[in-house]
Tab-separated table of C-alpha atoms in Angstrom:
chain	number	residue	atom	x	y	z
W	247	MET	CA	12.184	40.604	66.287
W	248	LYS	CA	9.476	37.993	66.501
W	249	THR	CA	7.613	37.893	69.814
W	250	ILE	CA	7.938	34.590	71.615
W	251	LEU	CA	5.335	33.781	74.239
W	252	CYS	CA	6.745	31.881	77.129
W	253	PRO	CA	4.808	28.680	77.870
W	254	LYS	CA	5.526	29.180	81.573
W	255	CYS	CA	4.164	32.726	81.978
W	256	HIS	CA	2.044	32.840	78.786
W	257	GLY	CA	3.508	36.143	77.621
W	258	LYS	CA	3.114	37.989	80.930
W	259	GLY	CA	6.866	38.674	81.005
W	260	ARG	CA	7.465	37.081	84.355
W	261	THR	CA	9.805	34.385	83.086
W	262	ILE	CA	11.821	33.811	79.954
W	263	ASP	CA	11.989	30.395	78.365
W	264	PRO	CA	15.583	30.086	77.083
W	265	PHE	CA	14.703	26.867	75.229
W	266	ALA	CA	12.023	28.652	73.176
W	267	ILE	CA	14.391	31.501	72.303
W	268	GLY	CA	17.138	29.049	71.358
W	269	ALA	CA	14.786	26.932	69.249
W	270	VAL	CA	13.645	29.942	67.210
W	271	LEU	CA	17.178	31.254	66.724
W	272	ARG	CA	18.511	27.794	65.817
W	273	ALA	CA	15.775	27.441	63.191
W	274	GLU	CA	16.640	30.874	61.772
W	275	ARG	CA	20.326	29.890	61.612
W	276	LYS	CA	19.546	26.684	59.757
W	277	ILE	CA	17.274	28.481	57.283
W	278	ALA	CA	20.083	30.981	56.646
W	279	ARG	CA	22.436	27.995	56.115
W	280	PHE	CA	24.981	28.989	58.741
W	281	GLY	CA	26.880	26.388	60.708
W	282	LEU	CA	27.071	26.402	64.489
W	283	ARG	CA	30.857	26.803	64.524
W	284	GLU	CA	30.722	29.624	61.983
W	285	VAL	CA	28.245	31.649	64.055
W	286	ALA	CA	30.098	30.898	67.296
W	287	ARG	CA	33.359	32.106	65.769
W	288	GLU	CA	31.733	35.354	64.607
W	289	MET	CA	30.190	35.869	68.051
W	290	ALA	CA	33.574	35.191	69.707
W	291	ILE	CA	32.190	32.355	71.844
W	292	SER	CA	32.849	28.625	71.790
W	293	ALA	CA	30.714	26.273	69.736
W	294	PRO	CA	29.722	24.232	72.839
W	295	TYR	CA	28.581	27.435	74.559
W	296	LEU	CA	26.443	28.394	71.544
W	297	HIS	CA	25.053	24.851	71.441
W	298	ASP	CA	24.030	25.197	75.094
W	299	LEU	CA	22.377	28.540	74.337
W	300	GLU	CA	20.420	27.108	71.435
W	301	HIS	CA	19.232	24.166	73.548
W	302	GLY	CA	18.139	26.280	76.536
W	303	ARG	CA	20.902	25.217	78.894
W	304	ARG	CA	22.209	28.787	79.178
W	305	ALA	CA	20.412	32.117	79.177
W	306	TRP	CA	20.552	34.563	76.273
W	307	THR	CA	21.176	38.268	76.767
W	308	GLN	CA	19.572	40.798	74.456
W	309	ASP	CA	23.037	41.734	73.165
W	310	MET	CA	23.767	38.116	72.259
W	311	ILE	CA	20.433	37.782	70.442
W	312	ASP	CA	21.137	40.984	68.494
W	313	ARG	CA	24.654	39.834	67.493
W	314	TYR	CA	23.373	36.378	66.532
W	315	ARG	CA	20.672	37.820	64.287
W	316	GLN	CA	23.088	40.308	62.737
W	317	ILE	CA	25.474	37.491	61.808
W	318	ILE	CA	22.864	35.223	60.253
W	319	SER	CA	21.296	38.066	58.284
W	320	GLN	CA	24.521	38.777	56.373
């Protein structure tokens, strides 16, 4: 997994920037040519929920990040 430095804590681990995580994962999804709805269906979540995750409106869990990456690496 690529290390993402948070612009708020500068990599000190005090805060997590959900927008930065979502931006990286969204870019990976687009490179892998997966659609939002397709990934959401595989993750068993709604497309609007995944959209909110990718745009930093909701927080990612490590499990969600792992499932997301597993799906787009198929």
